């Protein structure tokens, strides 16, 4: 369908760059032979025009045309504000 873009929901890992954040998107799936649930995490470089994100925020990102060498996603909206403590607790579990 024309006009439909891929979206992902993830947590902000880094926000030190100008107009760029690093977002981790986690996916859990069941291994087909072993049966264990496996968590797979992928990092995306996301264009954040207004520098609105902070570390730990839960964000919605949308696929877009290439903005730079690594950035193929842009920030759609901040779903919920987080703190650094939330991110560390999630990584430990």
Short mmCIF file of N, CA, C and O in Angstrom, two decimals:
data_model
loop_
_atom_site.label_atom_id
_atom_site.label_comp_id
_atom_site.label_asym_id
_atom_site.label_seq_id
_atom_site.Cartn_x
_atom_site.Cartn_y
_atom_site.Cartn_z
N UNK A 1 0.84 -1.18 0.00
CA UNK A 1 0.00 0.00 0.00
C UNK A 1 0.88 1.24 0.00
O UNK A 1 1.82 1.33 0.78
N UNK A 2 0.53 2.15 -0.83
CA UNK A 2 1.30 3.38 -0.91
C UNK A 2 1.00 4.28 0.28
O UNK A 2 -0.15 4.41 0.69
N UNK A 3 2.04 4.89 0.82
CA UNK A 3 1.86 5.81 1.93
C UNK A 3 1.96 5.18 3.30
O UNK A 3 1.99 5.88 4.29
N UNK A 4 1.98 3.87 3.38
CA UNK A 4 2.08 3.21 4.68
C UNK A 4 3.57 2.99 4.99
O UNK A 4 4.26 2.35 4.22
N UNK A 5 4.01 3.49 6.13
CA UNK A 5 5.41 3.38 6.50
C UNK A 5 5.57 2.46 7.70
O UNK A 5 4.70 2.39 8.55
N UNK A 6 6.70 1.80 7.76
CA UNK A 6 6.99 0.91 8.90
C UNK A 6 7.18 1.73 10.16
O UNK A 6 7.79 2.81 10.13
N UNK A 7 6.66 1.24 11.28
CA UNK A 7 6.84 1.91 12.56
C UNK A 7 7.38 0.90 13.57
O UNK A 7 7.18 -0.30 13.43
N UNK A 8 8.09 1.41 14.56
CA UNK A 8 8.64 0.60 15.64
C UNK A 8 8.49 1.38 16.94
O UNK A 8 8.44 2.61 16.94
N UNK A 9 8.42 0.66 18.05
CA UNK A 9 8.41 1.29 19.38
C UNK A 9 9.64 0.81 20.12
O UNK A 9 9.94 -0.39 20.15
N UNK A 10 10.38 1.75 20.71
CA UNK A 10 11.60 1.38 21.42
C UNK A 10 11.96 2.38 22.50
O UNK A 10 11.25 3.36 22.73
N UNK A 11 13.10 2.11 23.14
CA UNK A 11 13.61 2.98 24.22
C UNK A 11 14.86 3.70 23.74
O UNK A 11 15.69 3.13 23.04
N UNK A 12 15.01 4.95 24.17
CA UNK A 12 16.18 5.75 23.80
C UNK A 12 17.37 5.31 24.64
O UNK A 12 17.30 5.29 25.87
N UNK A 13 18.47 4.95 23.98
CA UNK A 13 19.70 4.54 24.66
C UNK A 13 20.67 5.71 24.83
O UNK A 13 21.27 5.87 25.88
N UNK A 14 20.83 6.50 23.76
CA UNK A 14 21.80 7.61 23.77
C UNK A 14 21.16 8.83 23.15
O UNK A 14 20.42 8.73 22.17
N UNK A 15 21.51 10.00 23.69
CA UNK A 15 20.99 11.26 23.15
C UNK A 15 22.06 12.35 23.09
O UNK A 15 21.75 13.52 23.07
N UNK A 16 23.31 11.96 23.02
CA UNK A 16 24.41 12.93 23.09
C UNK A 16 24.66 13.65 21.76
O UNK A 16 25.26 14.72 21.74
N UNK A 17 24.22 13.07 20.65
CA UNK A 17 24.45 13.70 19.35
C UNK A 17 23.41 14.78 19.09
O UNK A 17 22.33 14.78 19.68
N UNK A 18 23.72 15.69 18.18
CA UNK A 18 22.78 16.74 17.82
C UNK A 18 21.79 16.18 16.81
O UNK A 18 22.17 15.64 15.78
N UNK A 19 20.49 16.32 17.11
CA UNK A 19 19.39 15.89 16.24
C UNK A 19 19.40 14.40 15.93
O UNK A 19 18.81 13.96 14.94
N UNK A 20 20.05 13.61 16.76
CA UNK A 20 20.11 12.16 16.57
C UNK A 20 20.01 11.47 17.91
O UNK A 20 20.63 11.90 18.88
N UNK A 21 19.22 10.40 17.96
CA UNK A 21 19.17 9.55 19.14
C UNK A 21 19.34 8.10 18.70
O UNK A 21 19.07 7.76 17.56
N UNK A 22 19.82 7.27 19.61
CA UNK A 22 19.94 5.84 19.35
C UNK A 22 18.81 5.15 20.11
O UNK A 22 18.67 5.32 21.31
N UNK A 23 18.00 4.39 19.36
CA UNK A 23 16.82 3.73 19.94
C UNK A 23 17.00 2.22 19.85
O UNK A 23 17.37 1.69 18.81
N UNK A 24 16.72 1.53 20.96
CA UNK A 24 16.78 0.07 21.00
C UNK A 24 15.36 -0.47 20.88
O UNK A 24 14.48 -0.10 21.66
N UNK A 25 15.15 -1.34 19.89
CA UNK A 25 13.85 -1.98 19.68
C UNK A 25 14.01 -3.45 20.03
O UNK A 25 14.82 -4.15 19.43
N UNK A 26 13.24 -3.93 21.02
CA UNK A 26 13.33 -5.32 21.46
C UNK A 26 12.20 -6.13 20.85
O UNK A 26 11.08 -5.65 20.72
N UNK A 27 12.53 -7.37 20.51
CA UNK A 27 11.55 -8.29 19.96
C UNK A 27 11.74 -9.63 20.66
O UNK A 27 12.86 -10.11 20.78
N UNK A 28 10.65 -10.21 21.15
CA UNK A 28 10.75 -11.54 21.75
C UNK A 28 10.05 -12.53 20.84
O UNK A 28 8.99 -12.24 20.28
N UNK A 29 10.67 -13.68 20.69
CA UNK A 29 10.09 -14.72 19.87
C UNK A 29 10.47 -16.07 20.45
O UNK A 29 11.40 -16.19 21.23
N UNK A 30 9.74 -17.09 20.06
CA UNK A 30 9.98 -18.43 20.57
C UNK A 30 10.86 -19.18 19.59
O UNK A 30 10.59 -19.20 18.39
N UNK A 31 11.94 -19.77 20.11
CA UNK A 31 12.84 -20.56 19.27
C UNK A 31 12.09 -21.78 18.76
O UNK A 31 11.41 -22.48 19.53
N UNK A 32 12.19 -22.06 17.47
CA UNK A 32 11.32 -23.10 16.89
C UNK A 32 11.69 -24.51 17.32
O UNK A 32 10.83 -25.38 17.38
N UNK A 33 12.96 -24.79 17.63
CA UNK A 33 13.34 -26.14 18.06
C UNK A 33 13.43 -26.28 19.57
O UNK A 33 12.94 -27.24 20.14
N UNK A 34 14.08 -25.32 20.20
CA UNK A 34 14.32 -25.40 21.64
C UNK A 34 13.07 -25.05 22.43
O UNK A 34 12.80 -25.61 23.48
N UNK A 35 12.30 -24.08 21.92
CA UNK A 35 11.08 -23.69 22.61
C UNK A 35 11.25 -22.54 23.59
O UNK A 35 10.27 -22.05 24.14
N UNK A 36 12.51 -22.13 23.83
CA UNK A 36 12.76 -21.01 24.74
C UNK A 36 12.35 -19.70 24.08
O UNK A 36 12.40 -19.56 22.86
N UNK A 37 11.98 -18.74 24.94
CA UNK A 37 11.71 -17.40 24.44
C UNK A 37 13.01 -16.61 24.41
O UNK A 37 13.76 -16.60 25.38
N UNK A 38 13.28 -15.97 23.30
CA UNK A 38 14.53 -15.26 23.08
C UNK A 38 14.20 -13.79 22.85
O UNK A 38 13.27 -13.47 22.10
N UNK A 39 14.98 -12.91 23.49
CA UNK A 39 14.83 -11.47 23.28
C UNK A 39 15.92 -11.00 22.33
O UNK A 39 17.11 -11.19 22.59
N UNK A 40 15.52 -10.38 21.26
CA UNK A 40 16.45 -9.86 20.26
C UNK A 40 16.32 -8.33 20.27
O UNK A 40 15.21 -7.81 20.21
N UNK A 41 17.44 -7.63 20.36
CA UNK A 41 17.43 -6.17 20.41
C UNK A 41 18.22 -5.62 19.23
O UNK A 41 19.32 -6.09 18.94
N UNK A 42 17.64 -4.63 18.57
CA UNK A 42 18.31 -3.98 17.44
C UNK A 42 18.35 -2.49 17.71
O UNK A 42 17.41 -1.91 18.25
N UNK A 43 19.48 -1.86 17.35
CA UNK A 43 19.64 -0.44 17.57
C UNK A 43 19.44 0.32 16.26
O UNK A 43 19.94 -0.10 15.22
N UNK A 44 18.72 1.42 16.34
CA UNK A 44 18.49 2.28 15.18
C UNK A 44 18.95 3.69 15.49
O UNK A 44 18.74 4.19 16.61
N UNK A 45 19.54 4.36 14.49
CA UNK A 45 19.85 5.78 14.60
C UNK A 45 18.64 6.52 14.07
O UNK A 45 18.18 6.28 12.95
N UNK A 46 18.10 7.43 14.92
CA UNK A 46 16.84 8.09 14.61
C UNK A 46 17.03 9.59 14.56
O UNK A 46 17.70 10.17 15.43
N UNK A 47 16.43 10.24 13.55
CA UNK A 47 16.51 11.69 13.41
C UNK A 47 15.50 12.34 14.34
O UNK A 47 14.30 12.06 14.27
N UNK A 48 15.99 13.19 15.24
CA UNK A 48 15.16 13.90 16.22
C UNK A 48 15.37 15.39 15.99
O UNK A 48 16.27 16.00 16.56
N UNK A 49 14.55 15.98 15.15
CA UNK A 49 14.74 17.37 14.70
C UNK A 49 14.77 18.37 15.84
O UNK A 49 15.57 19.30 15.84
N UNK A 50 13.93 18.19 16.86
CA UNK A 50 13.81 19.17 17.94
C UNK A 50 14.58 18.79 19.20
O UNK A 50 14.45 19.45 20.22
N UNK A 51 15.38 17.73 19.15
CA UNK A 51 16.10 17.23 20.33
C UNK A 51 15.14 17.03 21.50
O UNK A 51 15.42 17.43 22.63
N UNK A 52 13.99 16.39 21.24
CA UNK A 52 12.95 16.23 22.25
C UNK A 52 13.17 15.03 23.16
O UNK A 52 12.60 14.97 24.23
N UNK A 53 13.98 14.07 22.73
CA UNK A 53 14.14 12.82 23.48
C UNK A 53 15.23 12.91 24.53
O UNK A 53 16.22 13.60 24.37
N UNK A 54 15.02 12.13 25.60
CA UNK A 54 16.02 11.94 26.64
C UNK A 54 16.22 10.44 26.82
O UNK A 54 15.38 9.64 26.42
N UNK A 55 17.30 10.06 27.46
CA UNK A 55 17.60 8.65 27.69
C UNK A 55 16.49 8.02 28.53
O UNK A 55 16.06 8.60 29.52
N UNK A 56 16.00 6.87 28.10
CA UNK A 56 14.96 6.15 28.82
C UNK A 56 13.56 6.39 28.30
O UNK A 56 12.63 5.69 28.69
N UNK A 57 13.36 7.36 27.41
CA UNK A 57 12.04 7.63 26.87
C UNK A 57 11.58 6.49 25.97
O UNK A 57 12.36 5.88 25.25
N UNK A 58 10.27 6.21 26.00
CA UNK A 58 9.67 5.25 25.09
C UNK A 58 9.15 6.04 23.89
O UNK A 58 8.38 6.98 24.07
N UNK A 59 9.61 5.69 22.68
CA UNK A 59 9.31 6.50 21.50
C UNK A 59 8.75 5.65 20.36
O UNK A 59 8.98 4.45 20.28
N UNK A 60 8.02 6.31 19.48
CA UNK A 60 7.53 5.72 18.25
C UNK A 60 8.37 6.27 17.11
O UNK A 60 8.49 7.50 16.98
N UNK A 61 8.98 5.38 16.31
CA UNK A 61 9.81 5.83 15.19
C UNK A 61 9.20 5.35 13.88
O UNK A 61 8.52 4.32 13.84
N UNK A 62 9.44 6.11 12.81
CA UNK A 62 8.86 5.84 11.51
C UNK A 62 9.98 5.76 10.47
O UNK A 62 10.91 6.58 10.49
N UNK A 63 9.88 4.79 9.59
CA UNK A 63 10.87 4.63 8.52
C UNK A 63 10.72 5.80 7.55
O UNK A 63 9.61 6.25 7.25
N UNK A 64 11.85 6.28 7.04
CA UNK A 64 11.83 7.42 6.13
C UNK A 64 12.98 7.30 5.14
O UNK A 64 13.76 6.35 5.19
N UNK A 65 13.07 8.25 4.24
CA UNK A 65 14.18 8.24 3.29
C UNK A 65 15.50 8.44 4.04
O UNK A 65 15.49 8.97 5.15
N UNK A 66 16.63 8.06 3.47
CA UNK A 66 17.90 8.24 4.17
C UNK A 66 18.18 9.71 4.48
O UNK A 66 18.16 10.56 3.59
N UNK A 67 18.42 9.98 5.76
CA UNK A 67 18.74 11.34 6.19
C UNK A 67 20.26 11.53 6.20
O UNK A 67 20.76 12.60 5.90
N UNK A 68 20.99 10.46 6.55
CA UNK A 68 22.45 10.48 6.54
C UNK A 68 22.92 9.05 6.29
O UNK A 68 22.14 8.18 5.94
N UNK A 69 24.20 8.80 6.50
CA UNK A 69 24.76 7.48 6.22
C UNK A 69 24.12 6.39 7.06
O UNK A 69 23.88 5.28 6.59
N UNK A 70 23.79 6.68 8.32
CA UNK A 70 23.23 5.68 9.22
C UNK A 70 21.74 5.88 9.52
O UNK A 70 21.08 4.95 9.94
N UNK A 71 21.22 7.10 9.35
CA UNK A 71 19.85 7.39 9.77
C UNK A 71 18.84 7.11 8.66
O UNK A 71 18.86 7.75 7.62
N UNK A 72 17.95 6.14 8.94
CA UNK A 72 16.85 5.82 8.03
C UNK A 72 15.51 5.90 8.74
O UNK A 72 14.49 5.49 8.20
N UNK A 73 15.50 6.38 9.97
CA UNK A 73 14.29 6.46 10.79
C UNK A 73 14.19 7.87 11.35
O UNK A 73 15.19 8.54 11.54
N UNK A 74 12.94 8.31 11.61
CA UNK A 74 12.74 9.61 12.26
C UNK A 74 11.77 9.45 13.41
O UNK A 74 10.96 8.52 13.43
N UNK A 75 11.84 10.37 14.34
CA UNK A 75 11.00 10.33 15.53
C UNK A 75 9.59 10.76 15.16
O UNK A 75 9.38 11.81 14.57
N UNK A 76 8.58 9.93 15.50
CA UNK A 76 7.19 10.29 15.27
C UNK A 76 6.62 10.96 16.52
O UNK A 76 6.03 12.03 16.43
N UNK A 77 6.78 10.32 17.69
CA UNK A 77 6.32 10.93 18.93
C UNK A 77 6.95 10.24 20.13
O UNK A 77 7.38 9.10 20.04
N UNK A 78 6.99 10.97 21.23
CA UNK A 78 7.45 10.43 22.50
C UNK A 78 6.21 9.85 23.20
O UNK A 78 5.28 10.59 23.51
N UNK A 79 6.20 8.55 23.42
CA UNK A 79 5.03 7.90 24.01
C UNK A 79 4.99 8.08 25.53
O UNK A 79 3.93 8.33 26.09
N UNK A 80 6.14 7.93 26.18
CA UNK A 80 6.19 8.18 27.62
C UNK A 80 7.60 8.59 28.01
O UNK A 80 8.58 8.13 27.43
N UNK A 81 7.66 9.48 29.00
CA UNK A 81 8.95 9.93 29.50
C UNK A 81 9.52 8.89 30.44
O UNK A 81 8.80 8.27 31.22
N UNK A 82 10.82 8.70 30.37
CA UNK A 82 11.48 7.75 31.26
C UNK A 82 12.63 8.39 31.96
O UNK A 82 12.96 9.55 31.74
N UNK A 83 13.26 7.60 32.85
CA UNK A 83 14.46 8.06 33.52
C UNK A 83 15.56 7.08 33.24
O UNK A 83 15.33 5.98 32.74
N UNK A 84 16.77 7.45 33.57
CA UNK A 84 17.91 6.55 33.36
C UNK A 84 17.74 5.27 34.16
O UNK A 84 18.14 4.20 33.73
N UNK A 85 17.12 5.35 35.33
CA UNK A 85 16.90 4.19 36.17
C UNK A 85 16.02 3.14 35.50
O UNK A 85 16.23 1.95 35.64
N UNK A 86 15.00 3.59 34.75
CA UNK A 86 14.12 2.67 34.03
C UNK A 86 14.91 1.84 33.03
O UNK A 86 14.70 0.65 32.89
N UNK A 87 15.81 2.49 32.32
CA UNK A 87 16.58 1.82 31.28
C UNK A 87 17.52 0.79 31.88
O UNK A 87 17.63 -0.33 31.36
N UNK A 88 18.17 1.13 32.99
CA UNK A 88 19.09 0.20 33.62
C UNK A 88 18.36 -1.00 34.21
O UNK A 88 18.83 -2.12 34.16
N UNK A 89 17.17 -0.78 34.77
CA UNK A 89 16.39 -1.87 35.34
C UNK A 89 15.91 -2.82 34.24
O UNK A 89 15.89 -4.04 34.41
N UNK A 90 15.56 -2.26 33.07
CA UNK A 90 15.09 -3.08 31.95
C UNK A 90 16.23 -3.91 31.38
O UNK A 90 16.05 -5.06 31.02
N UNK A 91 17.43 -3.35 31.34
CA UNK A 91 18.58 -4.07 30.80
C UNK A 91 18.99 -5.23 31.74
O UNK A 91 19.46 -6.25 31.28
N UNK A 92 18.80 -5.05 33.03
CA UNK A 92 19.19 -6.08 34.00
C UNK A 92 18.24 -7.28 33.97
O UNK A 92 18.65 -8.40 34.26
N UNK A 93 16.98 -7.05 33.63
CA UNK A 93 16.02 -8.16 33.63
C UNK A 93 16.06 -9.01 32.39
O UNK A 93 16.68 -8.78 31.45
#
